[in-house]
Short mmCIF file of C-alpha atoms in Angstrom, two decimals:
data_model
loop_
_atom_site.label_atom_id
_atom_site.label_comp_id
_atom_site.label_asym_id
_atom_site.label_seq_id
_atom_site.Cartn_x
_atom_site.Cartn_y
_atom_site.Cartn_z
CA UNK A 1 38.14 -38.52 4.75
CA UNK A 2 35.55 -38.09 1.89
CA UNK A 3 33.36 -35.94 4.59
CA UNK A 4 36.35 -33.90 5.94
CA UNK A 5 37.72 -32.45 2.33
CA UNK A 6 33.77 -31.85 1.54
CA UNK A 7 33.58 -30.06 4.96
CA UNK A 8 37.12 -27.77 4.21
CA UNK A 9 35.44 -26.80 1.12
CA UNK A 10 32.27 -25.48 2.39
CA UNK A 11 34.26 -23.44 4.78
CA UNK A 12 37.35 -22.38 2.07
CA UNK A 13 33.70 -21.60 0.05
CA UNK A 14 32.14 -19.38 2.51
CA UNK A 15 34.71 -17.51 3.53
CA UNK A 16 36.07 -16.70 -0.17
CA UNK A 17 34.97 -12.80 -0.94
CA UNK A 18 31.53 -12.04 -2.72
CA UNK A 19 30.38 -15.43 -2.19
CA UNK A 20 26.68 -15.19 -0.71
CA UNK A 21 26.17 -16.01 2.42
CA UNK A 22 22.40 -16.09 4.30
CA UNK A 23 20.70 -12.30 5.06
CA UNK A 24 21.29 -11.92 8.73
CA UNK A 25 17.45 -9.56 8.13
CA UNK A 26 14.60 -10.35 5.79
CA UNK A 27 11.47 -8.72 5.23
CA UNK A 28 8.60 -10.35 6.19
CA UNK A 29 5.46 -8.44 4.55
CA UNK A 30 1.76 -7.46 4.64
CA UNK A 31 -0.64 -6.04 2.49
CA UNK A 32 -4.17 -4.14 3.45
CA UNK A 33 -5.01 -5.49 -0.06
CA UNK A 34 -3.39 -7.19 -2.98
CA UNK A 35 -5.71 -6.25 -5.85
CA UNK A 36 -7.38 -2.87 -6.75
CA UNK A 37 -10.42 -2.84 -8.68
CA UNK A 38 -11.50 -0.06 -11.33
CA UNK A 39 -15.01 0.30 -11.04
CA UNK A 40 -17.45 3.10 -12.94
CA UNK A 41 -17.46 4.89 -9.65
CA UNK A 42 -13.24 4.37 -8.71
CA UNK A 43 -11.70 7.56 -7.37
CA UNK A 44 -8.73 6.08 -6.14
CA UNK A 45 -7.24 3.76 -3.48
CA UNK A 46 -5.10 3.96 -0.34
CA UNK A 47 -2.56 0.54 0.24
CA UNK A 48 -1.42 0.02 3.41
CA UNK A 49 2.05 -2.05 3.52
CA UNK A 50 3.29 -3.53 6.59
CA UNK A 51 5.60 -5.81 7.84
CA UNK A 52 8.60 -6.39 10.19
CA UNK A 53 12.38 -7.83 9.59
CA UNK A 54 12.95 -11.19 10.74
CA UNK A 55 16.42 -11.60 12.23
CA UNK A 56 19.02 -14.51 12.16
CA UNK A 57 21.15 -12.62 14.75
CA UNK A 58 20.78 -10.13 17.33
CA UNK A 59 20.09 -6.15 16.73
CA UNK A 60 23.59 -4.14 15.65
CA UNK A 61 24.11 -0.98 17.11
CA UNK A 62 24.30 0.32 12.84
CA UNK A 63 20.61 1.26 11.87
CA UNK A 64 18.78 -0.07 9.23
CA UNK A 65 16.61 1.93 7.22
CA UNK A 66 13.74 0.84 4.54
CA UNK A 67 12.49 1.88 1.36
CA UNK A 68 9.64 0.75 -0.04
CA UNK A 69 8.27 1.21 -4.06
CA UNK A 70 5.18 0.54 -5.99
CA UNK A 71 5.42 0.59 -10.05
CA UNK A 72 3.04 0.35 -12.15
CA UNK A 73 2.97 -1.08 -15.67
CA UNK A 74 5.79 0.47 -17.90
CA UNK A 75 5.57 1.53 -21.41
CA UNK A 76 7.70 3.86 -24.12
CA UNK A 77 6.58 7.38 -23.93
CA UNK A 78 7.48 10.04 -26.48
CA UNK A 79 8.23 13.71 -24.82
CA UNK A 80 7.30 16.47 -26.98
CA UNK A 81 8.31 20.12 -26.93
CA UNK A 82 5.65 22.94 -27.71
CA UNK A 83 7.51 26.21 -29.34
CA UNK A 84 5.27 28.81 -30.86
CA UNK A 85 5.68 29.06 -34.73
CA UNK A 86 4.08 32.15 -36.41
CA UNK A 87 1.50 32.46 -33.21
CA UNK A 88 0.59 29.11 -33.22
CA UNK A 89 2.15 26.53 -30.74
CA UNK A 90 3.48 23.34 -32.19
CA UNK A 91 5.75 20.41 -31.46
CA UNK A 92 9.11 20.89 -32.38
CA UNK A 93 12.16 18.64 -30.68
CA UNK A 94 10.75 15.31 -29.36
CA UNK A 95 12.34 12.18 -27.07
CA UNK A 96 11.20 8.80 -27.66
CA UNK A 97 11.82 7.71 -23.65
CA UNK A 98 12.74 4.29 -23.75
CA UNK A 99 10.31 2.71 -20.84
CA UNK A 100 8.81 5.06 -17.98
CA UNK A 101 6.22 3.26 -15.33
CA UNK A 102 2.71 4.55 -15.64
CA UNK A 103 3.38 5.00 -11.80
CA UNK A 104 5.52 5.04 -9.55
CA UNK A 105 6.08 5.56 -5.33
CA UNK A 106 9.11 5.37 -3.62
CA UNK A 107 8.47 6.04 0.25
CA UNK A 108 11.83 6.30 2.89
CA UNK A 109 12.50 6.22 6.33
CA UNK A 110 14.60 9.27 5.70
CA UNK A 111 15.83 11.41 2.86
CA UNK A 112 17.17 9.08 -0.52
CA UNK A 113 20.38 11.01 -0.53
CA UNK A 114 21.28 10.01 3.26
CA UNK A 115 20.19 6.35 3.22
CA UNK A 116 20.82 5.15 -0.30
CA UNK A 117 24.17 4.90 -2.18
CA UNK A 118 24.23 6.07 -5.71
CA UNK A 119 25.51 2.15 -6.87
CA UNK A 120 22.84 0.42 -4.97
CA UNK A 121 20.03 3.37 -6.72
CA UNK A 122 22.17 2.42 -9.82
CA UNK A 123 21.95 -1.44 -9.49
CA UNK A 124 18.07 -1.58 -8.21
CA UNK A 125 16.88 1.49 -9.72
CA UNK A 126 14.95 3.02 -6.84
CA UNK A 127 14.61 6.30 -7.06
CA UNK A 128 12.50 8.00 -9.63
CA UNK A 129 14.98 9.26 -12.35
CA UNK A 130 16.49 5.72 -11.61
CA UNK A 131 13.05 4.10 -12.88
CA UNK A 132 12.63 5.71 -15.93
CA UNK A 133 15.01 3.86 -18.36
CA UNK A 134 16.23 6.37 -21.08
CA UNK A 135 19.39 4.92 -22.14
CA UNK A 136 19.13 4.81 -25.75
CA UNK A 137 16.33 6.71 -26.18
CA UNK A 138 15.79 8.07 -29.71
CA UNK A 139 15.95 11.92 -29.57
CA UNK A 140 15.91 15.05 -31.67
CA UNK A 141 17.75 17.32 -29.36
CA UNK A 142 21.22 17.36 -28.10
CA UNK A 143 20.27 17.41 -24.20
CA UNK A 144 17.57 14.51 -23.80
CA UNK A 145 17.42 14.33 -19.78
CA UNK A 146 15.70 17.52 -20.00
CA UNK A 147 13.22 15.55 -21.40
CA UNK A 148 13.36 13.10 -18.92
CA UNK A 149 13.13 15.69 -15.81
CA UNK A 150 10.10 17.11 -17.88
CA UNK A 151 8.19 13.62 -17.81
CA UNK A 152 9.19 13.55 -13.92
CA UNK A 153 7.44 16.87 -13.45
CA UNK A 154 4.71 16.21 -15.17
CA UNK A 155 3.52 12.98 -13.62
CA UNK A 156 4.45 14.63 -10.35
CA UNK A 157 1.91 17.09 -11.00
CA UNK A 158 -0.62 14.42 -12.05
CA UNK A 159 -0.18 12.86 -8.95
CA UNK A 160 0.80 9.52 -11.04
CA UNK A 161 4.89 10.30 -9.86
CA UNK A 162 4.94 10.33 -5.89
CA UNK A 163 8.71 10.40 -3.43
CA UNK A 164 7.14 10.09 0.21
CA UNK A 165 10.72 10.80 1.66
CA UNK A 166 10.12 10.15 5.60
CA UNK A 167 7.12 8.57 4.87
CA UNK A 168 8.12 5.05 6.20
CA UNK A 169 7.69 4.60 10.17
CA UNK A 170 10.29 1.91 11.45
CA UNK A 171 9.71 1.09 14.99
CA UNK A 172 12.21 -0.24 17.27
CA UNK A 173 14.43 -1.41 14.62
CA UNK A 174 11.66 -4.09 13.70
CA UNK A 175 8.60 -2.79 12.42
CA UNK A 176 7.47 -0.74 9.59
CA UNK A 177 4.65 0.40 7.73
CA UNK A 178 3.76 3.55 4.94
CA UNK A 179 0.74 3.91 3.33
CA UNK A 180 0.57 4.78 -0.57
CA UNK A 181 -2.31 6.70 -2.10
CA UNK A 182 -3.14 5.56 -5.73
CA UNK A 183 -4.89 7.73 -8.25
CA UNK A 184 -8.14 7.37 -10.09
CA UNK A 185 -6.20 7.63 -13.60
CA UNK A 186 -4.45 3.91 -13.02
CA UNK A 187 -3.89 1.77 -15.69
CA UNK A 188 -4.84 -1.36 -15.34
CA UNK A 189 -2.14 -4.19 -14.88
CA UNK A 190 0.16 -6.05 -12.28
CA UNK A 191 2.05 -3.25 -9.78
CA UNK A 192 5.65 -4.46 -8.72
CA UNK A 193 6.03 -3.95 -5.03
CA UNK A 194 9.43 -4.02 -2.89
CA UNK A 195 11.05 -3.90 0.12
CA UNK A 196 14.57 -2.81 0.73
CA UNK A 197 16.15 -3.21 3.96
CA UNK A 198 19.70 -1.15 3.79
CA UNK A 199 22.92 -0.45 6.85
CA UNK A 200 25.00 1.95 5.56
CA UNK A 201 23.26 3.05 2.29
CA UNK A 202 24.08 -0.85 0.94
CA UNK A 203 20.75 -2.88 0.37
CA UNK A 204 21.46 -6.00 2.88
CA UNK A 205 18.01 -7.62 1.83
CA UNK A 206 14.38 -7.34 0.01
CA UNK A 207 11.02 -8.65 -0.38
CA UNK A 208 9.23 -8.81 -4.09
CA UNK A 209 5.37 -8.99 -4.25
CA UNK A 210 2.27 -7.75 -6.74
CA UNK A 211 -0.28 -6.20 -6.51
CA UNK A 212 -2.79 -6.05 -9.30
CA UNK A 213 -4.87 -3.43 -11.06
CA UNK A 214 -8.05 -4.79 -12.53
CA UNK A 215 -11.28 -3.32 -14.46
CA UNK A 216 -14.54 -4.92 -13.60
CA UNK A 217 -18.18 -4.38 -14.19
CA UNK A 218 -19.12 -1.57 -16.91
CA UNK A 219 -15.65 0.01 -16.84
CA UNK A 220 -14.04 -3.34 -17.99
CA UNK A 221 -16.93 -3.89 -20.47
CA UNK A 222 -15.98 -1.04 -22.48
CA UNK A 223 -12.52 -1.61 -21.61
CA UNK A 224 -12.42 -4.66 -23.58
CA UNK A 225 -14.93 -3.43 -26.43
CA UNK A 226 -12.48 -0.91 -27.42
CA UNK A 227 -9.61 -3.19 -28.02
CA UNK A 228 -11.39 -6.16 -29.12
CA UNK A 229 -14.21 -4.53 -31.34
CA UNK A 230 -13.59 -0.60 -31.82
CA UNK A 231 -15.47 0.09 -34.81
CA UNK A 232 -18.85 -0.82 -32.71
CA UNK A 233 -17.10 0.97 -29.77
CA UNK A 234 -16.60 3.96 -31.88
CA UNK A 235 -20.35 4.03 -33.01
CA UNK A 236 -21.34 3.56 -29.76
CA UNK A 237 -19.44 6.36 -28.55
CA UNK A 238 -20.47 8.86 -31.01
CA UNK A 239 -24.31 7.31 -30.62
CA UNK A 240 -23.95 8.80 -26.85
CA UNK A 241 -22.13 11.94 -27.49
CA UNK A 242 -25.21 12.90 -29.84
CA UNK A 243 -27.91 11.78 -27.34
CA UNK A 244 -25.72 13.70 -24.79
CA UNK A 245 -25.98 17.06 -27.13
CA UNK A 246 -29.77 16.33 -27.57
CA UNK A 247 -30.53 16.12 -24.57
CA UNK A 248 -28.72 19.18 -23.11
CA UNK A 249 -30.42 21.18 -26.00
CA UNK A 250 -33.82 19.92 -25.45
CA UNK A 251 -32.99 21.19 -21.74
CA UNK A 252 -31.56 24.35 -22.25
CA UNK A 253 -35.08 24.47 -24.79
CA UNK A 254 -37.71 24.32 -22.06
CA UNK A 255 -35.74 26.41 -19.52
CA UNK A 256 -35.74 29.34 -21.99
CA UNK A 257 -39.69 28.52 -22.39
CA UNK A 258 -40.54 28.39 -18.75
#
């Protein structure tokens, strides 16, 4: 008796609406690497993610599609902007951006706007302008997403910002791969990596994974000087930026005398 009540409830359970039931598709992922390292000589790094979806059922006639992102460390960033003031330019109005990732990828099978809904970019902040978290932001001018767009343009144009719309293959409804190019300016911390699987524009599963961003070697050494001793970093600095100038003069010196 005991085992038949427990049984009715599992099913009254199941079947009651927005309970959770098992992803008939997960992810199941790869990685060409799982840590970057910043040496002296980095110029940048290609990742190559992979993977396939894993199915508890057989393939629906409704395609999936995938979107895959890679976000770097996030931080507050202040947006300035430059108005000329008796000739000279200056900052004037200013946005104090809440949290904005140092970078940030989103690659598609297709086009956002076909594939993703506006509530799902809402409640996973995928896209871009999704990622960037201004809500609250302290501003000094009455229209602060221009602000925001600005930021987006900028890193775009850096090369930091990146929306590889088609840039996912998904073959036969089971395997997928994109490859992501990362800069030479990263900074150095864990990257947040995910998978969306979505049917319909609704995310029906995803994967979570890191990949991290290290200094090593010189670049680390100084890396580490300058935040744990930057007076002797600072005298160091200026001790090489004066050899530097000697050196160039004594140069430019005997070329003019030869």
């Amino acid at each position: 008796m005991i085992r038949a009540l427990l049984a009715l409830v599992m099913l009254i359970t199941t079947a009651l609406p927005g309970t959770k039931a098992r992803a008939q598709e997960e992810v199941v992922l790869g990685l060409s690497q799982n840590r970057v390292r910043i040496t002296a000589n980095f110029d940048g790094s290609e990742i190559l993610i992979f993977g396939a979806i894993k199915r508890e059922s057989p393939i629906t006639d409704t395609p999936l599609d995938v979107i895959v992102t890679l976000a770097g460390p996030s931080t507050p960033v202040t947006v300035h902007k430059k108005d000329r003031r008796l000739g000279v330019w200056v900052n004037t109005d200013s946005v104090e951006v809440q949290t904005a990732p140092s970078f940030y990828t989103v690659a598609s099978t297709a086009p956002l706007t076909d594939i993703l809904r506006q509530t799902e970019d809402l409640r996973h902040s995928i896209s871009v302008p999704r990622a960037i978290r201004s809500v609250g932001s302290a501003s000094e001018t009455a229209d602060p997403a221009d602000y925001t767009r600005a930021l987006i343009r900028i890193r775009e144009n850096q090369g930091v910002y990146q929306s590889l719309e088609g840039g996912v293959t998904l073959d036969q409804q089971t395997l997928f791969r994109t490859s992501i190019s990362m800069p030479s300016n990263l900074t150095e911390g864990s990257y947040d990596t995910r998978v969306f699987l979505l049917r319909e524009g609704h995310v029906v599963s995803r994967f979570d994974t890191v990949i991290d961003v290290t200094k090593v070697g010189l670049e680390r050494w100084l890396y580490m000087m300058s935040r744990q001793q930057p007076f002797i970093y600072g005298l160091l600095s200026l001790t090489i930026a004066i050899l530097a100038g000697w050196l160039a003069s004594a140069l430019f010196r005997a070329i003019r005398s030869s």
